[in-house]
PDB file of C-alpha atoms and ligand atoms in Angstrom:
ATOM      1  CA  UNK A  28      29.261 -50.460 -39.533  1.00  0.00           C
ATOM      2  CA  UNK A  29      32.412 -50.425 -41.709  1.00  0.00           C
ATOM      3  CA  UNK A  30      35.068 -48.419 -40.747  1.00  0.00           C
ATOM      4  CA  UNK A  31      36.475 -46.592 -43.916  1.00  0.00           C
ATOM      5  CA  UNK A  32      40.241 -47.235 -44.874  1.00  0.00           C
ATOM      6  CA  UNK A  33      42.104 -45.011 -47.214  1.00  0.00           C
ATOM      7  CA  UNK A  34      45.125 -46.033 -48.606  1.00  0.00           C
ATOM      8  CA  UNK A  35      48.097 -44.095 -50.403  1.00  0.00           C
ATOM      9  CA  UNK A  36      49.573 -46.390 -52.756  1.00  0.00           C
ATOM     10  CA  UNK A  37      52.910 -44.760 -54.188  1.00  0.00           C
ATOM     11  CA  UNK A  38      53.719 -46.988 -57.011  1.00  0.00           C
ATOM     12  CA  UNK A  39      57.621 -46.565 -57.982  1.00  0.00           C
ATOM     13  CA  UNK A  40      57.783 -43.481 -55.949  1.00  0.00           C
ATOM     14  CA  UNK A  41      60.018 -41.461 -53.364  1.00  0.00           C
ATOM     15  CA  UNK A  42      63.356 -42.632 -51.342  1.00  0.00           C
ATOM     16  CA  UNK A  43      63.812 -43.559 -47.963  1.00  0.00           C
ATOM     17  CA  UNK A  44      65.197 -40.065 -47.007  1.00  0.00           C
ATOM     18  CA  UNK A  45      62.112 -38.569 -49.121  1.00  0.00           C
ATOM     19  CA  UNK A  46      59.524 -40.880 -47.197  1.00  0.00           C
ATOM     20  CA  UNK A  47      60.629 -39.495 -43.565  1.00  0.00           C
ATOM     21  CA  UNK A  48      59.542 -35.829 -44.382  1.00  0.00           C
ATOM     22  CA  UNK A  49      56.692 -37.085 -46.340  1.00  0.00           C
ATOM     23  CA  UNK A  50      55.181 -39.203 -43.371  1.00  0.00           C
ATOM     24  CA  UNK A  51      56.179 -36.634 -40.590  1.00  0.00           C
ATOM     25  CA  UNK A  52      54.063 -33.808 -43.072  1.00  0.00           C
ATOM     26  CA  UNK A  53      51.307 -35.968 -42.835  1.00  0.00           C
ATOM     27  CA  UNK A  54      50.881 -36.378 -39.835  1.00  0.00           C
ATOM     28  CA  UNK A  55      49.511 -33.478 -38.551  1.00  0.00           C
ATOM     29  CA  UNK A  56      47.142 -33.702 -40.974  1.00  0.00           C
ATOM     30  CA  UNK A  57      45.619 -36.526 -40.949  1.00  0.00           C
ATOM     31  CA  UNK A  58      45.577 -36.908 -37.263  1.00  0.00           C
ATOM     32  CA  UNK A  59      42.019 -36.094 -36.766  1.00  0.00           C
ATOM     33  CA  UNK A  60      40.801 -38.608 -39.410  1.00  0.00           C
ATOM     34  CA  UNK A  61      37.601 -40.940 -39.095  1.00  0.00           C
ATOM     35  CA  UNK A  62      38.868 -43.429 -40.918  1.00  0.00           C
ATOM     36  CA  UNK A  63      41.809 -45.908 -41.054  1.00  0.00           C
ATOM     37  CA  UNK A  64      44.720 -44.092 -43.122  1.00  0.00           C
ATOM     38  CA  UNK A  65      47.422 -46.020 -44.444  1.00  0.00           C
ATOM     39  CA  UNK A  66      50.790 -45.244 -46.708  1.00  0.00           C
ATOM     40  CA  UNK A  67      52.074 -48.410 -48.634  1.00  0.00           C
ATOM     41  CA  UNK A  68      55.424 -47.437 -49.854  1.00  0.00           C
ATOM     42  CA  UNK A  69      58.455 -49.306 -51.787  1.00  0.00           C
ATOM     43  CA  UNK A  70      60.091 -51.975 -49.822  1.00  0.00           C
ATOM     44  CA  UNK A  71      63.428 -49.630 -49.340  1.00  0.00           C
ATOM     45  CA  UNK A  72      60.827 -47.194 -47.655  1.00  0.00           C
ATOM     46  CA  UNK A  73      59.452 -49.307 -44.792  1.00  0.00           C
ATOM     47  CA  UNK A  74      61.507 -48.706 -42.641  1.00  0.00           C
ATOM     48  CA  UNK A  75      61.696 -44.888 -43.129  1.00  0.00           C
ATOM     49  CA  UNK A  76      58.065 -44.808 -42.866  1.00  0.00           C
ATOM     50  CA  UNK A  77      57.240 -46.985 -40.031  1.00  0.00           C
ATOM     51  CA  UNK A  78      59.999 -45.178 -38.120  1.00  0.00           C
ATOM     52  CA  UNK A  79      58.519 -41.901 -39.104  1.00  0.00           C
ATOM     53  CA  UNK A  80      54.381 -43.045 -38.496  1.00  0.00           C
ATOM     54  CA  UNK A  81      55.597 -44.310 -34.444  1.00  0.00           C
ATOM     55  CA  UNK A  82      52.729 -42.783 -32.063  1.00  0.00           C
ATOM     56  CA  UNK A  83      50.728 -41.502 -34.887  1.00  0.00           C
ATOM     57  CA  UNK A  84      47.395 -42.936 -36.578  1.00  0.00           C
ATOM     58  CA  UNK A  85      48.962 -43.690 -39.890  1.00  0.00           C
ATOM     59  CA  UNK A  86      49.728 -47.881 -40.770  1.00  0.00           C
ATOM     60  CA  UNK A  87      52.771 -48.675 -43.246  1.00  0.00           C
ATOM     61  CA  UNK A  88      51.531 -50.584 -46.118  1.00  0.00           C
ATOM     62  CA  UNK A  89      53.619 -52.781 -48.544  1.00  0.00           C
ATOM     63  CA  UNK A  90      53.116 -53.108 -52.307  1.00  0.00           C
ATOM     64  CA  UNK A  91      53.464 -57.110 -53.114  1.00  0.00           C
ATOM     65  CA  UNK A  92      54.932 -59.830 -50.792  1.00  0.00           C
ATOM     66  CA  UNK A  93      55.667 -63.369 -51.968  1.00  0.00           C
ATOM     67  CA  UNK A  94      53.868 -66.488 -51.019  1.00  0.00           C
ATOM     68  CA  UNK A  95      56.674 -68.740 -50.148  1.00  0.00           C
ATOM     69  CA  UNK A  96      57.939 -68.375 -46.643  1.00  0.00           C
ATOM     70  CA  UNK A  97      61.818 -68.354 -47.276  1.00  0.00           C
ATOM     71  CA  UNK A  98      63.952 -69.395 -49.578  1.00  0.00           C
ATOM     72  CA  UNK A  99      65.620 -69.069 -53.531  1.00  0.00           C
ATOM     73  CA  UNK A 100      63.375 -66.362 -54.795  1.00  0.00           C
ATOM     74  CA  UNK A 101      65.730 -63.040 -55.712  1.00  0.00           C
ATOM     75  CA  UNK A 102      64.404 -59.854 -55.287  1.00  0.00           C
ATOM     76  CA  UNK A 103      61.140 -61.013 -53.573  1.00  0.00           C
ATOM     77  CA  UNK A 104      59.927 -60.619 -50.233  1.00  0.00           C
ATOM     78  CA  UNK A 105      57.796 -62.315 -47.584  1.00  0.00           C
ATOM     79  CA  UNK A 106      54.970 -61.817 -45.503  1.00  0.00           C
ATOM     80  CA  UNK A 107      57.080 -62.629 -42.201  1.00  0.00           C
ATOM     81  CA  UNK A 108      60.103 -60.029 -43.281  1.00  0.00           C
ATOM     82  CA  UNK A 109      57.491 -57.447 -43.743  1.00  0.00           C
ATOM     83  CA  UNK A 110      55.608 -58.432 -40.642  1.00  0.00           C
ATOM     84  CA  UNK A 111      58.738 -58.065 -38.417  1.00  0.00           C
ATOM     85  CA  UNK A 112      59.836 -54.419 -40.484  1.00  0.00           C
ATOM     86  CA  UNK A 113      56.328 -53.330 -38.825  1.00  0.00           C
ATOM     87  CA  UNK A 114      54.101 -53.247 -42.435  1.00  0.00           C
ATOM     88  CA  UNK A 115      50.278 -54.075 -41.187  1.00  0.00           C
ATOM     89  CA  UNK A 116      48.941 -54.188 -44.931  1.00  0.00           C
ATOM     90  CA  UNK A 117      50.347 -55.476 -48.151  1.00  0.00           C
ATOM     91  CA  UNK A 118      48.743 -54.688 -51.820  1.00  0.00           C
ATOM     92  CA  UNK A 119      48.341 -58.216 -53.992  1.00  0.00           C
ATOM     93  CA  UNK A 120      47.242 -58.007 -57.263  1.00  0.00           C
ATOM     94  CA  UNK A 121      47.546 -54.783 -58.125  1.00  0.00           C
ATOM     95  CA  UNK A 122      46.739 -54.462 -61.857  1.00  0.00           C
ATOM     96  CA  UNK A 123      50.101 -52.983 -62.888  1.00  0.00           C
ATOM     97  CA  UNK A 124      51.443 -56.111 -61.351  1.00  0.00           C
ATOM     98  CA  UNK A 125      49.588 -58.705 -63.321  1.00  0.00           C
ATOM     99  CA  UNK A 126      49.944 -55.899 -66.670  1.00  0.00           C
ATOM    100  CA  UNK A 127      53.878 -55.994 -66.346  1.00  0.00           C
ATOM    101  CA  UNK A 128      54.748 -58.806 -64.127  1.00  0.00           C
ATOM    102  CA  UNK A 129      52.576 -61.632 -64.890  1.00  0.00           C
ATOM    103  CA  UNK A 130      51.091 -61.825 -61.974  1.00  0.00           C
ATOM    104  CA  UNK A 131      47.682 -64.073 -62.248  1.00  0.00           C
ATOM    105  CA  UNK A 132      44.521 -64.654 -60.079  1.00  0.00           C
ATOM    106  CA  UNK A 133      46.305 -67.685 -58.864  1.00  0.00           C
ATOM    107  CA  UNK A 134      49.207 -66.192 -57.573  1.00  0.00           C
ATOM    108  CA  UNK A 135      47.114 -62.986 -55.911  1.00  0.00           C
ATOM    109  CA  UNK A 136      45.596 -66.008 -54.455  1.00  0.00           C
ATOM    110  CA  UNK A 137      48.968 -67.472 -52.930  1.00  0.00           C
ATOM    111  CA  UNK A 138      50.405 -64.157 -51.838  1.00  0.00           C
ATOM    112  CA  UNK A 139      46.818 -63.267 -50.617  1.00  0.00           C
ATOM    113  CA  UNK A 140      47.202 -66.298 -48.310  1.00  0.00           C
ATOM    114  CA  UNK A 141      50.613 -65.694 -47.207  1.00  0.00           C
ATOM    115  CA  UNK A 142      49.996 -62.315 -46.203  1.00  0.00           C
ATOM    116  CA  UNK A 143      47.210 -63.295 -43.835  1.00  0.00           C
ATOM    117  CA  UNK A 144      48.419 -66.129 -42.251  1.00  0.00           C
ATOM    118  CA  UNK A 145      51.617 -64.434 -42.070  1.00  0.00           C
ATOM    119  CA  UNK A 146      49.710 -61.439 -40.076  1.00  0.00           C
ATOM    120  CA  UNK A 147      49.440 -58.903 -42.354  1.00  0.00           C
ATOM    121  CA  UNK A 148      46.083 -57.814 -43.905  1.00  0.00           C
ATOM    122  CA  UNK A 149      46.032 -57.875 -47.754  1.00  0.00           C
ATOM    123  CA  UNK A 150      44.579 -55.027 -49.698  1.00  0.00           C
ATOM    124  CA  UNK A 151      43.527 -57.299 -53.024  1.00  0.00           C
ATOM    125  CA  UNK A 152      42.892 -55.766 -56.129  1.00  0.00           C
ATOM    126  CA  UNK A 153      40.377 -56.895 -58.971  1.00  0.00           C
ATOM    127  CA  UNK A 154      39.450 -55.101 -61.927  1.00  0.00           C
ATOM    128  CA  UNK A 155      38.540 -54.874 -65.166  1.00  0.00           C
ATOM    129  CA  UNK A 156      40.116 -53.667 -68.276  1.00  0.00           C
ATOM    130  CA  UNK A 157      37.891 -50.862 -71.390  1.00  0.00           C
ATOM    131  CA  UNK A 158      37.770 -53.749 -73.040  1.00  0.00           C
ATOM    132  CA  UNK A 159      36.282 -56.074 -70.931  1.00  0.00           C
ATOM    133  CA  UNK A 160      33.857 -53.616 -69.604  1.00  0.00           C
ATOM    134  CA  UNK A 161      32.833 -52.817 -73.331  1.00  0.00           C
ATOM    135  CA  UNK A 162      32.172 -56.272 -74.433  1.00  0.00           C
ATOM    136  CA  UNK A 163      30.098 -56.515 -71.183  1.00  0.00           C
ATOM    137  CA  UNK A 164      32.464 -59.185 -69.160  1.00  0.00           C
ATOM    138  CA  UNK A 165      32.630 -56.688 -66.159  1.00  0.00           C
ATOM    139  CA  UNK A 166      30.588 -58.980 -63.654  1.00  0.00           C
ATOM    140  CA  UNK A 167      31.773 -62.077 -64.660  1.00  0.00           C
ATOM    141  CA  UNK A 168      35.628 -60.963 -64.058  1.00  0.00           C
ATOM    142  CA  UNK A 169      34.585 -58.930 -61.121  1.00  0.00           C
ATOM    143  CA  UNK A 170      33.002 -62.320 -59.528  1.00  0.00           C
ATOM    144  CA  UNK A 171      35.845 -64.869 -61.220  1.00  0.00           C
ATOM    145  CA  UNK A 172      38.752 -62.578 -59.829  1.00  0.00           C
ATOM    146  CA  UNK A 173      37.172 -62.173 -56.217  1.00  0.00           C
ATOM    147  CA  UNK A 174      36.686 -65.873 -56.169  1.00  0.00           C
ATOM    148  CA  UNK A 175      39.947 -66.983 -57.003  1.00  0.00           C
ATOM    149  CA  UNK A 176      41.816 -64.541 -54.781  1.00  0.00           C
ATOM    150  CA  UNK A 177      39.869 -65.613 -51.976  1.00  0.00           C
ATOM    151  CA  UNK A 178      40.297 -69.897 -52.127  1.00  0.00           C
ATOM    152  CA  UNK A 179      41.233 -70.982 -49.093  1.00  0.00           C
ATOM    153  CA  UNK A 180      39.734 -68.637 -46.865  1.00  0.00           C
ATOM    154  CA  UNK A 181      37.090 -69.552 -44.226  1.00  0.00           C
ATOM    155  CA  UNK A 182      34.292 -66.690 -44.159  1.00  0.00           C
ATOM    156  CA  UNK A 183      35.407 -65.731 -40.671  1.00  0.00           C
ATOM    157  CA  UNK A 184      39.104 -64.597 -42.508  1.00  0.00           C
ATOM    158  CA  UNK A 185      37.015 -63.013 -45.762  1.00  0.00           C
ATOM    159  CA  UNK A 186      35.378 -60.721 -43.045  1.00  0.00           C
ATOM    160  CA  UNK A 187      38.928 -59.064 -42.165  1.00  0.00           C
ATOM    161  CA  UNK A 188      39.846 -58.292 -45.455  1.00  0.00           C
ATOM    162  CA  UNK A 189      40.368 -55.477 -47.810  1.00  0.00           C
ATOM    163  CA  UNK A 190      39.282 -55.927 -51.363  1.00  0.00           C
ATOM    164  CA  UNK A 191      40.085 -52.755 -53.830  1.00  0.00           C
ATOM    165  CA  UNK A 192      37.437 -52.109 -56.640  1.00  0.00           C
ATOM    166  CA  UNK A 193      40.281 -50.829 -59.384  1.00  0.00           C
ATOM    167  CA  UNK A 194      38.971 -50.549 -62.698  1.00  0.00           C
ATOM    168  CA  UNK A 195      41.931 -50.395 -65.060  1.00  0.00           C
ATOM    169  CA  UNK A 196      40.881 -47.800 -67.058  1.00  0.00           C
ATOM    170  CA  UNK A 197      40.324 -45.887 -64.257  1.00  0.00           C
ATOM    171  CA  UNK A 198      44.035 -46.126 -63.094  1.00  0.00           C
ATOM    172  CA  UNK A 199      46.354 -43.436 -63.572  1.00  0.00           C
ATOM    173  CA  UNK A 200      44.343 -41.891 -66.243  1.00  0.00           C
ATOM    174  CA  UNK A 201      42.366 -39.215 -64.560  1.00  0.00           C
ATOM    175  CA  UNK A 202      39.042 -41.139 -65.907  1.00  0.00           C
ATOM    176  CA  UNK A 203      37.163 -41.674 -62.602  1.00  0.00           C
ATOM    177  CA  UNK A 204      34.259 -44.590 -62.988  1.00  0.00           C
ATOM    178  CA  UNK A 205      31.049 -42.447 -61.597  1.00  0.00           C
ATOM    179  CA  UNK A 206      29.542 -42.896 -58.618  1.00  0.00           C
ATOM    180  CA  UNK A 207      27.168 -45.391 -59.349  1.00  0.00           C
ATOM    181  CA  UNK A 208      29.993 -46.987 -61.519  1.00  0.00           C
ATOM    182  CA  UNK A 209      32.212 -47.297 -58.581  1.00  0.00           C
ATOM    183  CA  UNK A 210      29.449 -48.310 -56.285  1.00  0.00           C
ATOM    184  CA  UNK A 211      28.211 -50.702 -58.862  1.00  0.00           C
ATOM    185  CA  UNK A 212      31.771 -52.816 -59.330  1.00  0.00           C
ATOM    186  CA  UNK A 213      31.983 -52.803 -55.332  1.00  0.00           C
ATOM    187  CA  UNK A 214      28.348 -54.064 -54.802  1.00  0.00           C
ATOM    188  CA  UNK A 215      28.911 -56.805 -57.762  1.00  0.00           C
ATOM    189  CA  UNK A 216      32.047 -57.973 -55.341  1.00  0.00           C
ATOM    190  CA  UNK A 217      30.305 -57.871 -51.889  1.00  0.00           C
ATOM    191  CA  UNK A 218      27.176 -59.941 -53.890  1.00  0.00           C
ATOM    192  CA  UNK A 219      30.082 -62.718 -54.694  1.00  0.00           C
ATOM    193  CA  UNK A 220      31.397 -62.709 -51.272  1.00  0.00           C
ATOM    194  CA  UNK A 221      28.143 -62.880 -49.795  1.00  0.00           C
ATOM    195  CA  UNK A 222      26.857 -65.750 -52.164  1.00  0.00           C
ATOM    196  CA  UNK A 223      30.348 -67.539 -51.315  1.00  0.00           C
ATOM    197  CA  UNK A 224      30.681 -67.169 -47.950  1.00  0.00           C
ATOM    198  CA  UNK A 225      27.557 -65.556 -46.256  1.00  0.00           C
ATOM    199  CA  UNK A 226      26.345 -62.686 -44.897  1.00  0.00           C
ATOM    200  CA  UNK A 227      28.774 -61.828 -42.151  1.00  0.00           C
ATOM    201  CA  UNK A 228      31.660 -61.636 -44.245  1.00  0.00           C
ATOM    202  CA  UNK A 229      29.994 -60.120 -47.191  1.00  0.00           C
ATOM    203  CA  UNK A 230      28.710 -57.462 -44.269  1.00  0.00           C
ATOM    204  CA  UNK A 231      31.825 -57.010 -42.306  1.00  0.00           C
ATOM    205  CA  UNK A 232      35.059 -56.962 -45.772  1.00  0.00           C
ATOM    206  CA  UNK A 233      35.763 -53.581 -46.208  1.00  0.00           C
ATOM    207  CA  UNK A 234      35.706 -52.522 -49.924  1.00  0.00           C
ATOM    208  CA  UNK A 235      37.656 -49.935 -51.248  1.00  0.00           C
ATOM    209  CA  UNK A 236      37.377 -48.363 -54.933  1.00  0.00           C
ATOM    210  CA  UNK A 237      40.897 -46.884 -56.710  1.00  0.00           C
ATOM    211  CA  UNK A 238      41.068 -45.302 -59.833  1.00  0.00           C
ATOM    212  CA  UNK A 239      41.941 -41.336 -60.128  1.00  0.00           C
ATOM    213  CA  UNK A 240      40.230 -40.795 -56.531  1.00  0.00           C
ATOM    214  CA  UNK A 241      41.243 -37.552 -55.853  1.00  0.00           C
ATOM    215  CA  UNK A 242      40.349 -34.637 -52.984  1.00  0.00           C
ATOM    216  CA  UNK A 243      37.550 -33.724 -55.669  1.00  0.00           C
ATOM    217  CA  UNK A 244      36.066 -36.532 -56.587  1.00  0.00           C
ATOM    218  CA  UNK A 245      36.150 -38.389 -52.946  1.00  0.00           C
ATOM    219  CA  UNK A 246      33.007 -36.896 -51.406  1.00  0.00           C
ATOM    220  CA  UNK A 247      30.734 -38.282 -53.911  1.00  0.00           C
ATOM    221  CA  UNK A 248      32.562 -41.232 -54.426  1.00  0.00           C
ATOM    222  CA  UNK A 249      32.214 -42.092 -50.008  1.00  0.00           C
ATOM    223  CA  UNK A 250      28.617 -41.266 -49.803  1.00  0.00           C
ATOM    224  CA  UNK A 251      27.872 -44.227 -52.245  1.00  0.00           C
ATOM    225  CA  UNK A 252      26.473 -46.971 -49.871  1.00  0.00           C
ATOM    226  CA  UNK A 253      28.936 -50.001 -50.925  1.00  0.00           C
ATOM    227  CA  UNK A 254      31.858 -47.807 -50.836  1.00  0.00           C
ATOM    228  CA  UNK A 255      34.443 -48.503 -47.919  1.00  0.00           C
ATOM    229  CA  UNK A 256      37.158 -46.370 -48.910  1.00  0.00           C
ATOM    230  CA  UNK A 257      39.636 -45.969 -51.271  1.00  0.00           C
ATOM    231  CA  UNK A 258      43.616 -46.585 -53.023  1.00  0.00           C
ATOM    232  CA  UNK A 259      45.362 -43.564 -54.139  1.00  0.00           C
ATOM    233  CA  UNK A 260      48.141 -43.582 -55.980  1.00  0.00           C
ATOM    234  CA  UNK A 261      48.798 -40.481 -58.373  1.00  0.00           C
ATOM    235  CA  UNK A 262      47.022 -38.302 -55.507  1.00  0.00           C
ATOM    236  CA  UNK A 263      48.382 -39.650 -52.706  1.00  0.00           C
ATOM    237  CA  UNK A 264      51.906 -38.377 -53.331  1.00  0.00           C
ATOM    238  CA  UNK A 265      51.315 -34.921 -52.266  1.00  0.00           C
ATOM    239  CA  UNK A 266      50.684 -35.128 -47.990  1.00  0.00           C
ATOM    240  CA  UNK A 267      47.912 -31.915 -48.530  1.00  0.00           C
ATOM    241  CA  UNK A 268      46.190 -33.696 -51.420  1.00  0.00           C
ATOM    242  CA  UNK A 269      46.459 -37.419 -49.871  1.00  0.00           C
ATOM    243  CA  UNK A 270      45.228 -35.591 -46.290  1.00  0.00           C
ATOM    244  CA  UNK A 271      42.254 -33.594 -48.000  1.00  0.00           C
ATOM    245  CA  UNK A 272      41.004 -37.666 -49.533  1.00  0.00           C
ATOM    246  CA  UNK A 273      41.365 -38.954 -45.915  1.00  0.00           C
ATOM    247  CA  UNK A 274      39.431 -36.176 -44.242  1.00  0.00           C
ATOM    248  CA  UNK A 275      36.763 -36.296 -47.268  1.00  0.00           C
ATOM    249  CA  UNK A 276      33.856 -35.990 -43.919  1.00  0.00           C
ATOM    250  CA  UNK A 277      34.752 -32.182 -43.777  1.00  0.00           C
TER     251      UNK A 277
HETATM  252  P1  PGA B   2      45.562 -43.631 -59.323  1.00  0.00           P
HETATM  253  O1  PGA B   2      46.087 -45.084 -58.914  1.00  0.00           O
HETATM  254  O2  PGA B   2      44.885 -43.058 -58.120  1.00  0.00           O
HETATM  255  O3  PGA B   2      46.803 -42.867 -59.720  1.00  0.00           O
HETATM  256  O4  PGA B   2      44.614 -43.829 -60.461  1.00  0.00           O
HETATM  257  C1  PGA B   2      45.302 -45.925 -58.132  1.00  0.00           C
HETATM  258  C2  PGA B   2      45.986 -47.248 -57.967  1.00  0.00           C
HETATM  259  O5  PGA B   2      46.676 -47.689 -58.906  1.00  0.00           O
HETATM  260  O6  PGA B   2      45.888 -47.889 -56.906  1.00  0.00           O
END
C-alpha cells in the first residue's frame, strides 16, 4: 500500500516572518493526518519553516533546485544547500517553470537527478496543456515527459519517487480534471513506469494529481484507485483550507 502525500506548493507566496505563524497554525491541525503532509515554500522561507515544523509531522519542501553541484550559476540553488537547510522534497518541473523559465524535460531530468542523489526526494511534475489534450496528444506527452524525467534512474530509485499528475489547464484556474480524468492521467503514468521499469516501481512511486484540488473536491478526487495524493497551491495558502485537503479521510 501507498502511503498518500499531500503537498502545499506556495508558488511566489508569503515571507519568512509570514511562514513561522503559518507553519506553527498548521500544526495542530494537521497533526492527526494519515498521510505524509508537506509545505514547499520559497527558498527565503526554508529556514522559517523547517525551524517552525521541528517535532511536528509536517516535511519542508523546496520549489526547484539546480543540477550542478556548486559553482557560477546566480540565483540558483543546489540539492546539497537545500539538503543541509533541512528541505526533504524539492518540486522539478513544475509547469509554470518550463511556461516562464524555459525549463525542458531534459533539465527536469538533470535537477530530478541531482535532487535524489543529493538526498532529497523530487516531487516531478508532467502535464499537459488544453491544447494538447484537445488534439488528443495527452498520452503520448504524459508517457514522453515521464520518460525523460526519469533517465538515469534504476527501478529500485523510480520506486521512491513522487511524480505529480498536473494538467495545465487545471492549474490555478479553478477547472478541476474529474475524477476519472485525474485518475486517468495518473494511471497513463504508472502504465509508463511499469512498462519501463517493472512492476515494483510502477507499484511502489507514489502519484500525486494537482490542479485546483481543493477541501471540496479532494474526497472524490482520493478515492480514485491510482490517486496517491495531491499538490496544492492556490488552496494550500490558507492553514484551515490546506489542513481540511490533508485530513480529506474525515
Ligand atoms: P493550484 O496549483 O492548486 O492553485 O491549481 C497547483 C500547482 O500548481 O501545483
Amino acid at each position: 500500500m501507498r502511503k498518500a502525500i499531500i503537498a502545499g506548493n506556495w508558488k511566489m507566496n508569503k515571507t519568512p516572518s509570514e511562514t513561522g505563524a503559518f507553519v506553527e497554525s498548521l500544526k495542530p491541525l494537521v497533526k492527526d493526518a494519515k498521510c505524509d503532509v508537506v509545505v514547499c515554500v520559497p527558498a527565503v522561507c526554508i529556514a522559517e519553516a523547517v525551524k517552525a515544523s521541528e517535532g511536528s509531522n509536517i516535511k519542508v519542501g523546496a520549489q526547484n533546485v539546480h543540477f550542478a553541484a556548486s559553482g557560477a550559476y546566480t540565483g540558483e540553488v543546489s540539492a546539497a544547500m537545500l539538503k543541509d537547510a533541512g528541505v526533504e522534497y524539492v518540486i522539478v518541473g513544475h509547469s509554470e517553470r518550463r511556461q516562464y523559465f524555459g525549463e525542458t524535460d531534459e533539465t527536469v531530468n538533470l535537477r530530478a537527478r541531482a535532487a535524489f542523489e543529493g538526498g532529497l526526494t523530487p516531487i516531478i511534475c508532467v502535464g499537459e496543456t488544453k491544447e494538447q489534450r484537445e488534439k488528443g496528444y495527452t498520452e503520448t506527452l504524459l508517457k514522453y515527459q515521464t520518460i525523460t524525467a526519469l533517465t538515469g534512474f534504476s527501478a529500485e530509485e523510480v520506486a521512491k519517487l513522487v511524480i505529480a499528475y498536473e494538467p495545465v489547464w487545471a492549474i490555478g484556474t479553478g477547472l478541476t480534471a474529474s475524477d476519472e480524468q485525474a485518475n486517468e492521467g495518473v494511471k497513463i503514468i504508472r502504465d509508463a513506469i511499469r512498462a519501463s521499469f517493472g512492476d515494483n516501481a510502477a507499484d511502489s512511486v507514489r502519484i500525486q494529481y494537482g490542479g485546483s484540488m481543493n477541501p471540496s473536491n479532494v474526497k472524490g478526487l482520493m478515492a480514485q484507485s491510482e490517486i496517491d495524493g495531491g499538490l496544492i497551491g492556490g488552496a494550500s495558502l490558507k492553514a484551515e483550507d490546506f489542513s481540511k485537503v490533508v485530513n480529506y479521510g474525515e
